[in-house]
Amino acid sequence: MPASFSVMGIVNVTPDSFSDGGEWFDTDAAVRHGRELAAAGAEILDVGGESTRPGAPAVEAEEELRRVVPVVAGLAEAVPRAVISVDTTKAVVAAAALDAGASYVNDVSALRFDPDMAALVAERGARCCLMHMRGDPRTMAGEARYDDVVDTVRAHLEERIEAATQAGIPLAAIDVDPGIGFAKTGEQNLELLRRLDEIVAIGPRVLVGTSRKSFLGRLTGRDDPRQRLAGTIATNVLALQSGARVFRVHDVGAVYDALAVAAHVVPVGRAAPGASVARHG
Ligand code: HH2
């Protein structure tokens, strides 16, 4: 029996994302892109309207709503079998996305930036991802100082799981993410991947997001983020081997195929809830 995994396809409805800013800014283009990602194997479609690249400007809620909600609604109708995720730190955006058909909240602040977010996720019975980050995208580059990055990330995620469950979110509805590239140096990203089993040991399903990130470019000499697919595949396959089960990527087809093959080789761990290796037709 192969290991189970889910691919989360990235639908950036932004003018300024680090690798594909502007490509899917138009609603129809974003919905078309999401449909293609689902056909290529994405079980989850992660719709975001605010870039989190280091130094990215904040986006007002009104503008984020305008970007994200029509795309979530379009995808919920066009790809009803997909799990639609909203990549936001704002409760008002998450609420509108949940109304429009999303059922997963990917909050890179792990429910910290908006005091209404945890209660919203709990009330709506949504699934969520709690990710490690320090500061915010404007300040995080200066905060990559740790005695032991893995120990710090693990303790932070355990604290955020406690906060989320206290707010009424069931443990089974929580995924955790070490936040590759968020307030981390390249070496710290590699250390997290090397010791990812320590994050897996926390308990919840682990999501990783290495796709096209700059540490891959530095290791391979690839300045253009679109040329970082091989590095993306290598890190995702290694993460699968370490027990991660959700893979947030731009290039869904290639990563899906790599994981589908690797899943037949890695030891089968705990089954991930709701995960499967069947590609959507
Ligand atoms: N990375 C990005 C955005 N959201 N969410 C989770 N859970 N994990 C990640 O690693 C993660 C994330 C950054 O990638 P991208 O969306 O392509 O870029 P941008 O933030 O510039 O739109």
mmCIF file of N, CA and C in Angstrom, residues 160-277:
data_model
loop_
_atom_site.group_PDB
_atom_site.id
_atom_site.type_symbol
_atom_site.label_atom_id
_atom_site.label_comp_id
_atom_site.label_asym_id
_atom_site.label_seq_id
_atom_site.Cartn_x
_atom_site.Cartn_y
_atom_site.Cartn_z
ATOM 1 N N ARG A 160 0.600 26.812 19.428
ATOM 2 C CA ARG A 160 -0.517 27.252 18.569
ATOM 3 C C ARG A 160 -1.606 26.162 18.486
ATOM 4 N N ILE A 161 -1.197 24.892 18.539
ATOM 5 C CA ILE A 161 -2.197 23.806 18.562
ATOM 6 C C ILE A 161 -3.035 23.931 19.835
ATOM 7 N N GLU A 162 -2.365 24.202 20.939
ATOM 8 C CA GLU A 162 -3.072 24.356 22.225
ATOM 9 C C GLU A 162 -4.072 25.519 22.133
ATOM 10 N N ALA A 163 -3.624 26.650 21.577
ATOM 11 C CA ALA A 163 -4.513 27.813 21.443
ATOM 12 C C ALA A 163 -5.699 27.477 20.546
ATOM 13 N N ALA A 164 -5.432 26.763 19.455
ATOM 14 C CA ALA A 164 -6.509 26.442 18.508
ATOM 15 C C ALA A 164 -7.524 25.487 19.141
ATOM 16 N N THR A 165 -7.040 24.465 19.842
ATOM 17 C CA THR A 165 -7.974 23.506 20.436
ATOM 18 C C THR A 165 -8.751 24.157 21.587
ATOM 19 N N GLN A 166 -8.073 25.055 22.327
ATOM 20 C CA GLN A 166 -8.778 25.808 23.385
ATOM 21 C C GLN A 166 -9.927 26.622 22.801
ATOM 22 N N ALA A 167 -9.730 27.107 21.559
ATOM 23 C CA ALA A 167 -10.761 27.916 20.897
ATOM 24 C C ALA A 167 -11.868 27.049 20.310
ATOM 25 N N GLY A 168 -11.702 25.723 20.391
ATOM 26 C CA GLY A 168 -12.768 24.834 19.932
ATOM 27 C C GLY A 168 -12.513 24.168 18.593
ATOM 28 N N ILE A 169 -11.309 24.317 18.048
ATOM 29 C CA ILE A 169 -10.982 23.643 16.782
ATOM 30 C C ILE A 169 -10.522 22.221 17.124
ATOM 31 N N PRO A 170 -11.190 21.195 16.563
ATOM 32 C CA PRO A 170 -10.774 19.827 16.906
ATOM 33 C C PRO A 170 -9.358 19.539 16.410
ATOM 34 N N LEU A 171 -8.603 18.773 17.183
ATOM 35 C CA LEU A 171 -7.232 18.419 16.799
ATOM 36 C C LEU A 171 -7.201 17.793 15.404
ATOM 37 N N ALA A 172 -8.225 17.010 15.101
ATOM 38 C CA ALA A 172 -8.253 16.310 13.811
ATOM 39 C C ALA A 172 -8.422 17.276 12.639
ATOM 40 N N ALA A 173 -8.799 18.530 12.911
ATOM 41 C CA ALA A 173 -8.992 19.510 11.828
ATOM 42 C C ALA A 173 -7.765 20.390 11.627
ATOM 43 N N ILE A 174 -6.667 20.049 12.312
ATOM 44 C CA ILE A 174 -5.484 20.928 12.285
ATOM 45 C C ILE A 174 -4.334 20.268 11.519
ATOM 46 N N ASP A 175 -3.743 21.018 10.571
ATOM 47 C CA ASP A 175 -2.468 20.656 9.961
ATOM 48 C C ASP A 175 -1.422 21.628 10.493
ATOM 49 N N VAL A 176 -0.169 21.200 10.546
ATOM 50 C CA VAL A 176 0.904 22.106 10.982
ATOM 51 C C VAL A 176 1.975 22.199 9.900
ATOM 52 N N ASP A 177 2.679 23.321 9.887
ATOM 53 C CA ASP A 177 3.620 23.634 8.812
ATOM 54 C C ASP A 177 4.829 24.358 9.425
ATOM 55 N N PRO A 178 6.046 23.874 9.163
ATOM 56 C CA PRO A 178 7.223 24.543 9.752
ATOM 57 C C PRO A 178 7.513 25.910 9.154
ATOM 58 N N GLY A 179 6.827 26.298 8.077
ATOM 59 C CA GLY A 179 7.013 27.647 7.531
ATOM 60 C C GLY A 179 8.357 27.824 6.847
ATOM 61 N N ILE A 180 8.629 26.974 5.872
ATOM 62 C CA ILE A 180 9.891 27.066 5.126
ATOM 63 C C ILE A 180 9.980 28.461 4.471
ATOM 64 N N GLY A 181 11.075 29.169 4.751
ATOM 65 C CA GLY A 181 11.279 30.491 4.142
ATOM 66 C C GLY A 181 10.688 31.652 4.928
ATOM 67 N N PHE A 182 9.978 31.358 6.001
ATOM 68 C CA PHE A 182 9.376 32.430 6.806
ATOM 69 C C PHE A 182 10.243 32.662 8.049
ATOM 70 N N ALA A 183 11.006 33.757 8.057
ATOM 71 C CA ALA A 183 11.938 34.058 9.148
ATOM 72 C C ALA A 183 12.944 32.919 9.328
ATOM 73 N N LYS A 184 13.433 32.378 8.206
ATOM 74 C CA LYS A 184 14.427 31.295 8.235
ATOM 75 C C LYS A 184 15.509 31.618 7.215
ATOM 76 N N THR A 185 16.744 31.307 7.557
ATOM 77 C CA THR A 185 17.824 31.364 6.563
ATOM 78 C C THR A 185 17.757 30.085 5.725
ATOM 79 N N GLY A 186 18.547 30.068 4.649
ATOM 80 C CA GLY A 186 18.604 28.862 3.828
ATOM 81 C C GLY A 186 19.025 27.655 4.647
ATOM 82 N N GLU A 187 20.047 27.804 5.490
ATOM 83 C CA GLU A 187 20.525 26.693 6.311
ATOM 84 C C GLU A 187 19.447 26.246 7.307
ATOM 85 N N GLN A 188 18.699 27.208 7.860
ATOM 86 C CA GLN A 188 17.615 26.830 8.792
ATOM 87 C C GLN A 188 16.506 26.061 8.059
ATOM 88 N N ASN A 189 16.202 26.452 6.806
ATOM 89 C CA ASN A 189 15.230 25.680 6.023
ATOM 90 C C ASN A 189 15.710 24.236 5.847
ATOM 91 N N LEU A 190 17.004 24.090 5.543
ATOM 92 C CA LEU A 190 17.549 22.743 5.333
ATOM 93 C C LEU A 190 17.527 21.933 6.631
ATOM 94 N N GLU A 191 17.823 22.578 7.749
ATOM 95 C CA GLU A 191 17.800 21.879 9.041
ATOM 96 C C GLU A 191 16.369 21.393 9.357
ATOM 97 N N LEU A 192 15.381 22.239 9.037
ATOM 98 C CA LEU A 192 13.984 21.823 9.257
ATOM 99 C C LEU A 192 13.637 20.617 8.377
ATOM 100 N N LEU A 193 14.125 20.605 7.153
ATOM 101 C CA LEU A 193 13.858 19.460 6.282
ATOM 102 C C LEU A 193 14.614 18.218 6.778
ATOM 103 N N ARG A 194 15.854 18.406 7.215
ATOM 104 C CA ARG A 194 16.656 17.294 7.749
ATOM 105 C C ARG A 194 15.971 16.635 8.945
ATOM 106 N N ARG A 195 15.386 17.468 9.807
ATOM 107 C CA ARG A 195 14.797 16.955 11.064
ATOM 108 C C ARG A 195 13.272 17.084 11.056
ATOM 109 N N LEU A 196 12.685 16.973 9.870
ATOM 110 C CA LEU A 196 11.228 17.137 9.766
ATOM 111 C C LEU A 196 10.475 16.092 10.586
ATOM 112 N N ASP A 197 11.107 14.926 10.790
ATOM 113 C CA ASP A 197 10.462 13.887 11.609
ATOM 114 C C ASP A 197 10.118 14.413 13.008
ATOM 115 N N GLU A 198 10.884 15.409 13.505
ATOM 116 C CA GLU A 198 10.592 15.961 14.840
ATOM 117 C C GLU A 198 9.321 16.828 14.803
ATOM 118 N N ILE A 199 9.022 17.411 13.645
ATOM 119 C CA ILE A 199 7.775 18.163 13.488
ATOM 120 C C ILE A 199 6.618 17.169 13.292
ATOM 121 N N VAL A 200 6.874 16.125 12.520
ATOM 122 C CA VAL A 200 5.849 15.078 12.311
ATOM 123 C C VAL A 200 5.461 14.457 13.657
ATOM 124 N N ALA A 201 6.438 14.323 14.546
ATOM 125 C CA ALA A 201 6.196 13.677 15.846
ATOM 126 C C ALA A 201 5.233 14.465 16.736
ATOM 127 N N ILE A 202 4.999 15.735 16.406
ATOM 128 C CA ILE A 202 4.030 16.514 17.207
ATOM 129 C C ILE A 202 2.662 15.832 17.146
ATOM 130 N N GLY A 203 2.308 15.295 15.969
ATOM 131 C CA GLY A 203 1.047 14.563 15.864
ATOM 132 C C GLY A 203 0.187 14.925 14.670
ATOM 133 N N PRO A 204 -0.209 16.213 14.513
ATOM 134 C CA PRO A 204 -1.070 16.542 13.376
ATOM 135 C C PRO A 204 -0.388 16.314 12.023
ATOM 136 N N ARG A 205 -1.200 16.245 10.987
ATOM 137 C CA ARG A 205 -0.691 16.114 9.622
ATOM 138 C C ARG A 205 0.241 17.290 9.317
ATOM 139 N N VAL A 206 1.353 17.009 8.671
ATOM 140 C CA VAL A 206 2.327 18.077 8.371
ATOM 141 C C VAL A 206 2.240 18.472 6.902
ATOM 142 N N LEU A 207 2.144 19.798 6.704
ATOM 143 C CA LEU A 207 2.138 20.413 5.378
ATOM 144 C C LEU A 207 3.502 21.077 5.175
ATOM 145 N N VAL A 208 4.069 20.969 3.973
ATOM 146 C CA VAL A 208 5.304 21.716 3.695
ATOM 147 C C VAL A 208 5.139 22.541 2.427
ATOM 148 N N GLY A 209 5.782 23.715 2.440
ATOM 149 C CA GLY A 209 5.741 24.615 1.292
ATOM 150 C C GLY A 209 7.144 25.048 0.906
ATOM 151 N N THR A 210 7.789 24.253 0.052
ATOM 152 C CA THR A 210 9.135 24.629 -0.416
ATOM 153 C C THR A 210 9.093 25.209 -1.824
ATOM 154 N N SER A 211 7.936 25.156 -2.470
ATOM 155 C CA SER A 211 7.851 25.352 -3.918
ATOM 156 C C SER A 211 8.536 26.632 -4.407
ATOM 157 N N ARG A 212 9.532 26.446 -5.268
ATOM 158 C CA ARG A 212 10.233 27.532 -5.968
ATOM 159 C C ARG A 212 10.948 28.513 -5.026
ATOM 160 N N LYS A 213 11.090 28.183 -3.752
ATOM 161 C CA LYS A 213 11.598 29.188 -2.804
ATOM 162 C C LYS A 213 13.089 29.482 -3.009
ATOM 163 N N SER A 214 13.509 30.645 -2.480
ATOM 164 C CA SER A 214 14.817 31.188 -2.866
ATOM 165 C C SER A 214 15.980 30.315 -2.399
ATOM 166 N N PHE A 215 15.833 29.563 -1.293
ATOM 167 C CA PHE A 215 16.962 28.717 -0.868
ATOM 168 C C PHE A 215 17.258 27.654 -1.925
ATOM 169 N N LEU A 216 16.232 27.229 -2.666
ATOM 170 C CA LEU A 216 16.463 26.272 -3.757
ATOM 171 C C LEU A 216 17.249 26.939 -4.881
ATOM 172 N N GLY A 217 16.932 28.211 -5.126
ATOM 173 C CA GLY A 217 17.657 28.955 -6.148
ATOM 174 C C GLY A 217 19.120 29.137 -5.791
ATOM 175 N N ARG A 218 19.378 29.392 -4.495
ATOM 176 C CA ARG A 218 20.770 29.587 -4.076
ATOM 177 C C ARG A 218 21.566 28.288 -4.195
ATOM 178 N N LEU A 219 20.910 27.148 -3.907
ATOM 179 C CA LEU A 219 21.622 25.866 -3.956
ATOM 180 C C LEU A 219 21.910 25.422 -5.390
ATOM 181 N N THR A 220 21.071 25.877 -6.330
ATOM 182 C CA THR A 220 21.185 25.385 -7.707
ATOM 183 C C THR A 220 21.669 26.444 -8.686
ATOM 184 N N GLY A 221 21.792 27.682 -8.216
ATOM 185 C CA GLY A 221 22.157 28.766 -9.132
ATOM 186 C C GLY A 221 21.014 29.185 -10.044
ATOM 187 N N ARG A 222 19.783 28.844 -9.675
ATOM 188 C CA ARG A 222 18.618 29.194 -10.504
ATOM 189 C C ARG A 222 17.979 30.472 -9.976
ATOM 190 N N ASP A 223 18.236 31.596 -10.632
ATOM 191 C CA ASP A 223 17.657 32.868 -10.190
ATOM 192 C C ASP A 223 16.165 32.943 -10.500
ATOM 193 N N ASP A 224 15.770 32.354 -11.636
ATOM 194 C CA ASP A 224 14.363 32.409 -12.038
ATOM 195 C C ASP A 224 13.581 31.358 -11.238
ATOM 196 N N PRO A 225 12.609 31.799 -10.409
ATOM 197 C CA PRO A 225 11.867 30.830 -9.592
ATOM 198 C C PRO A 225 11.220 29.709 -10.406
ATOM 199 N N ARG A 226 10.865 29.984 -11.660
ATOM 200 C CA ARG A 226 10.227 28.941 -12.487
ATOM 201 C C ARG A 226 11.192 27.815 -12.836
ATOM 202 N N GLN A 227 12.480 28.051 -12.631
ATOM 203 C CA GLN A 227 13.467 27.007 -12.946
ATOM 204 C C GLN A 227 13.834 26.172 -11.709
ATOM 205 N N ARG A 228 13.041 26.293 -10.669
ATOM 206 C CA ARG A 228 13.378 25.593 -9.419
ATOM 207 C C ARG A 228 12.540 24.328 -9.195
ATOM 208 N N LEU A 229 11.980 23.785 -10.281
ATOM 209 C CA LEU A 229 11.101 22.621 -10.122
ATOM 210 C C LEU A 229 11.864 21.401 -9.607
ATOM 211 N N ALA A 230 13.060 21.164 -10.118
ATOM 212 C CA ALA A 230 13.801 19.971 -9.665
ATOM 213 C C ALA A 230 14.094 20.065 -8.165
ATOM 214 N N GLY A 231 14.487 21.255 -7.714
ATOM 215 C CA GLY A 231 14.720 21.448 -6.278
ATOM 216 C C GLY A 231 13.440 21.282 -5.475
ATOM 217 N N THR A 232 12.338 21.752 -6.044
ATOM 218 C CA THR A 232 11.033 21.603 -5.384
ATOM 219 C C THR A 232 10.684 20.120 -5.238
ATOM 220 N N ILE A 233 10.907 19.369 -6.307
ATOM 221 C CA ILE A 233 10.583 17.930 -6.267
ATOM 222 C C ILE A 233 11.468 17.223 -5.230
ATOM 223 N N ALA A 234 12.759 17.529 -5.254
ATOM 224 C CA ALA A 234 13.671 16.861 -4.307
ATOM 225 C C ALA A 234 13.217 17.092 -2.865
ATOM 226 N N THR A 235 12.907 18.334 -2.536
ATOM 227 C CA THR A 235 12.537 18.626 -1.150
ATOM 228 C C THR A 235 11.184 18.003 -0.781
ATOM 229 N N ASN A 236 10.249 17.958 -1.717
ATOM 230 C CA ASN A 236 8.947 17.368 -1.395
ATOM 231 C C ASN A 236 9.047 15.855 -1.223
ATOM 232 N N VAL A 237 9.849 15.206 -2.060
ATOM 233 C CA VAL A 237 10.023 13.753 -1.914
ATOM 234 C C VAL A 237 10.708 13.444 -0.579
ATOM 235 N N LEU A 238 11.730 14.234 -0.233
ATOM 236 C CA LEU A 238 12.397 14.026 1.065
ATOM 237 C C LEU A 238 11.429 14.257 2.225
ATOM 238 N N ALA A 239 10.559 15.262 2.068
ATOM 239 C CA ALA A 239 9.591 15.549 3.130
ATOM 240 C C ALA A 239 8.579 14.412 3.260
ATOM 241 N N LEU A 240 8.180 13.827 2.129
ATOM 242 C CA LEU A 240 7.284 12.661 2.181
ATOM 243 C C LEU A 240 7.958 11.530 2.956
ATOM 244 N N GLN A 241 9.217 11.315 2.652
ATOM 245 C CA GLN A 241 9.987 10.264 3.341
ATOM 246 C C GLN A 241 10.014 10.500 4.852
ATOM 247 N N SER A 242 10.044 11.775 5.244
ATOM 248 C CA SER A 242 10.101 12.106 6.683
ATOM 249 C C SER A 242 8.735 12.105 7.345
ATOM 250 N N GLY A 243 7.670 11.956 6.552
ATOM 251 C CA GLY A 243 6.339 11.846 7.155
ATOM 252 C C GLY A 243 5.399 12.998 6.859
ATOM 253 N N ALA A 244 5.837 14.027 6.109
ATOM 254 C CA ALA A 244 4.898 15.085 5.695
ATOM 255 C C ALA A 244 3.865 14.476 4.755
ATOM 256 N N ARG A 245 2.672 15.037 4.753
ATOM 257 C CA ARG A 245 1.611 14.434 3.947
ATOM 258 C C ARG A 245 0.854 15.427 3.067
ATOM 259 N N VAL A 246 1.108 16.729 3.205
ATOM 260 C CA VAL A 246 0.460 17.724 2.334
ATOM 261 C C VAL A 246 1.569 18.592 1.735
ATOM 262 N N PHE A 247 1.491 18.815 0.424
ATOM 263 C CA PHE A 247 2.581 19.453 -0.304
ATOM 264 C C PHE A 247 2.020 20.637 -1.095
ATOM 265 N N ARG A 248 2.406 21.850 -0.657
ATOM 266 C CA ARG A 248 1.871 23.082 -1.284
ATOM 267 C C ARG A 248 2.817 23.496 -2.411
ATOM 268 N N VAL A 249 2.342 23.392 -3.653
ATOM 269 C CA VAL A 249 3.230 23.616 -4.794
ATOM 270 C C VAL A 249 2.551 24.377 -5.929
ATOM 271 N N HIS A 250 3.407 25.002 -6.755
ATOM 272 C CA HIS A 250 2.928 25.665 -7.970
ATOM 273 C C HIS A 250 2.790 24.658 -9.119
ATOM 274 N N ASP A 251 3.801 23.754 -9.254
ATOM 275 C CA ASP A 251 3.877 22.860 -10.425
ATOM 276 C C ASP A 251 3.273 21.504 -10.049
ATOM 277 N N VAL A 252 1.946 21.449 -10.051
ATOM 278 C CA VAL A 252 1.262 20.301 -9.447
ATOM 279 C C VAL A 252 1.546 18.997 -10.174
ATOM 280 N N GLY A 253 1.456 18.974 -11.505
ATOM 281 C CA GLY A 253 1.565 17.711 -12.239
ATOM 282 C C GLY A 253 2.876 16.993 -11.962
ATOM 283 N N ALA A 254 3.985 17.716 -12.077
ATOM 284 C CA ALA A 254 5.306 17.098 -11.905
ATOM 285 C C ALA A 254 5.514 16.638 -10.462
ATOM 286 N N VAL A 255 5.095 17.459 -9.513
ATOM 287 C CA VAL A 255 5.286 17.084 -8.105
ATOM 288 C C VAL A 255 4.382 15.902 -7.758
ATOM 289 N N TYR A 256 3.151 15.940 -8.274
ATOM 290 C CA TYR A 256 2.234 14.815 -8.018
ATOM 291 C C TYR A 256 2.864 13.499 -8.496
ATOM 292 N N ASP A 257 3.398 13.512 -9.724
ATOM 293 C CA ASP A 257 3.977 12.275 -10.266
ATOM 294 C C ASP A 257 5.149 11.792 -9.406
ATOM 295 N N ALA A 258 6.005 12.741 -9.003
ATOM 296 C CA ALA A 258 7.155 12.359 -8.179
ATOM 297 C C ALA A 258 6.694 11.751 -6.857
ATOM 298 N N LEU A 259 5.696 12.367 -6.239
ATOM 299 C CA LEU A 259 5.202 11.856 -4.949
ATOM 300 C C LEU A 259 4.482 10.521 -5.132
ATOM 301 N N ALA A 260 3.750 10.380 -6.256
ATOM 302 C CA ALA A 260 3.018 9.126 -6.491
ATOM 303 C C ALA A 260 3.995 7.957 -6.581
ATOM 304 N N VAL A 261 5.144 8.184 -7.214
ATOM 305 C CA VAL A 261 6.155 7.123 -7.315
ATOM 306 C C VAL A 261 6.812 6.910 -5.950
ATOM 307 N N ALA A 262 7.237 8.024 -5.329
ATOM 308 C CA ALA A 262 7.935 7.916 -4.032
ATOM 309 C C ALA A 262 7.044 7.259 -2.984
ATOM 310 N N ALA A 263 5.727 7.485 -3.086
ATOM 311 C CA ALA A 263 4.794 6.945 -2.086
ATOM 312 C C ALA A 263 4.776 5.421 -2.080
ATOM 313 N N HIS A 264 5.216 4.810 -3.190
ATOM 314 C CA HIS A 264 5.284 3.352 -3.241
ATOM 315 C C HIS A 264 6.548 2.806 -2.600
ATOM 316 N N VAL A 265 7.461 3.717 -2.267
ATOM 317 C CA VAL A 265 8.754 3.273 -1.726
ATOM 318 C C VAL A 265 8.878 3.606 -0.238
ATOM 319 N N VAL A 266 8.341 4.790 0.167
ATOM 320 C CA VAL A 266 8.535 5.188 1.567
ATOM 321 C C VAL A 266 7.704 4.287 2.478
ATOM 322 N N PRO A 267 8.197 4.042 3.685
ATOM 323 C CA PRO A 267 7.432 3.240 4.627
ATOM 324 C C PRO A 267 6.088 3.914 4.911
ATOM 325 N N VAL A 268 5.037 3.121 5.004
ATOM 326 C CA VAL A 268 3.718 3.689 5.266
ATOM 327 C C VAL A 268 3.616 4.029 6.743
ATOM 328 N N GLY A 269 3.381 5.308 7.028
ATOM 329 C CA GLY A 269 3.233 5.742 8.411
ATOM 330 C C GLY A 269 1.776 5.779 8.781
ATOM 331 N N ARG A 270 1.463 6.697 9.685
ATOM 332 C CA ARG A 270 0.063 6.871 10.058
ATOM 333 C C ARG A 270 -0.706 7.377 8.854
ATOM 334 N N ALA A 271 -1.922 6.891 8.633
ATOM 335 C CA ALA A 271 -2.719 7.355 7.495
ATOM 336 C C ALA A 271 -3.134 8.800 7.732
ATOM 337 N N ALA A 272 -3.006 9.628 6.697
ATOM 338 C CA ALA A 272 -3.441 11.019 6.803
ATOM 339 C C ALA A 272 -4.941 11.088 6.587
ATOM 340 N N PRO A 273 -5.683 11.856 7.416
ATOM 341 C CA PRO A 273 -7.131 11.894 7.270
ATOM 342 C C PRO A 273 -7.535 12.424 5.901
ATOM 343 N N GLY A 274 -8.371 11.668 5.222
ATOM 344 C CA GLY A 274 -8.942 12.140 3.970
ATOM 345 C C GLY A 274 -7.976 12.178 2.799
ATOM 346 N N ALA A 275 -6.744 11.749 3.004
ATOM 347 C CA ALA A 275 -5.771 11.853 1.917
ATOM 348 C C ALA A 275 -5.863 10.649 0.989
ATOM 349 N N SER A 276 -5.456 10.822 -0.226
ATOM 350 C CA SER A 276 -5.451 9.706 -1.152
ATOM 351 C C SER A 276 -4.398 9.987 -2.216
ATOM 352 N N VAL A 277 -4.065 8.983 -2.994
ATOM 353 C CA VAL A 277 -3.108 9.206 -4.072
ATOM 354 C C VAL A 277 -3.809 9.186 -5.429
#
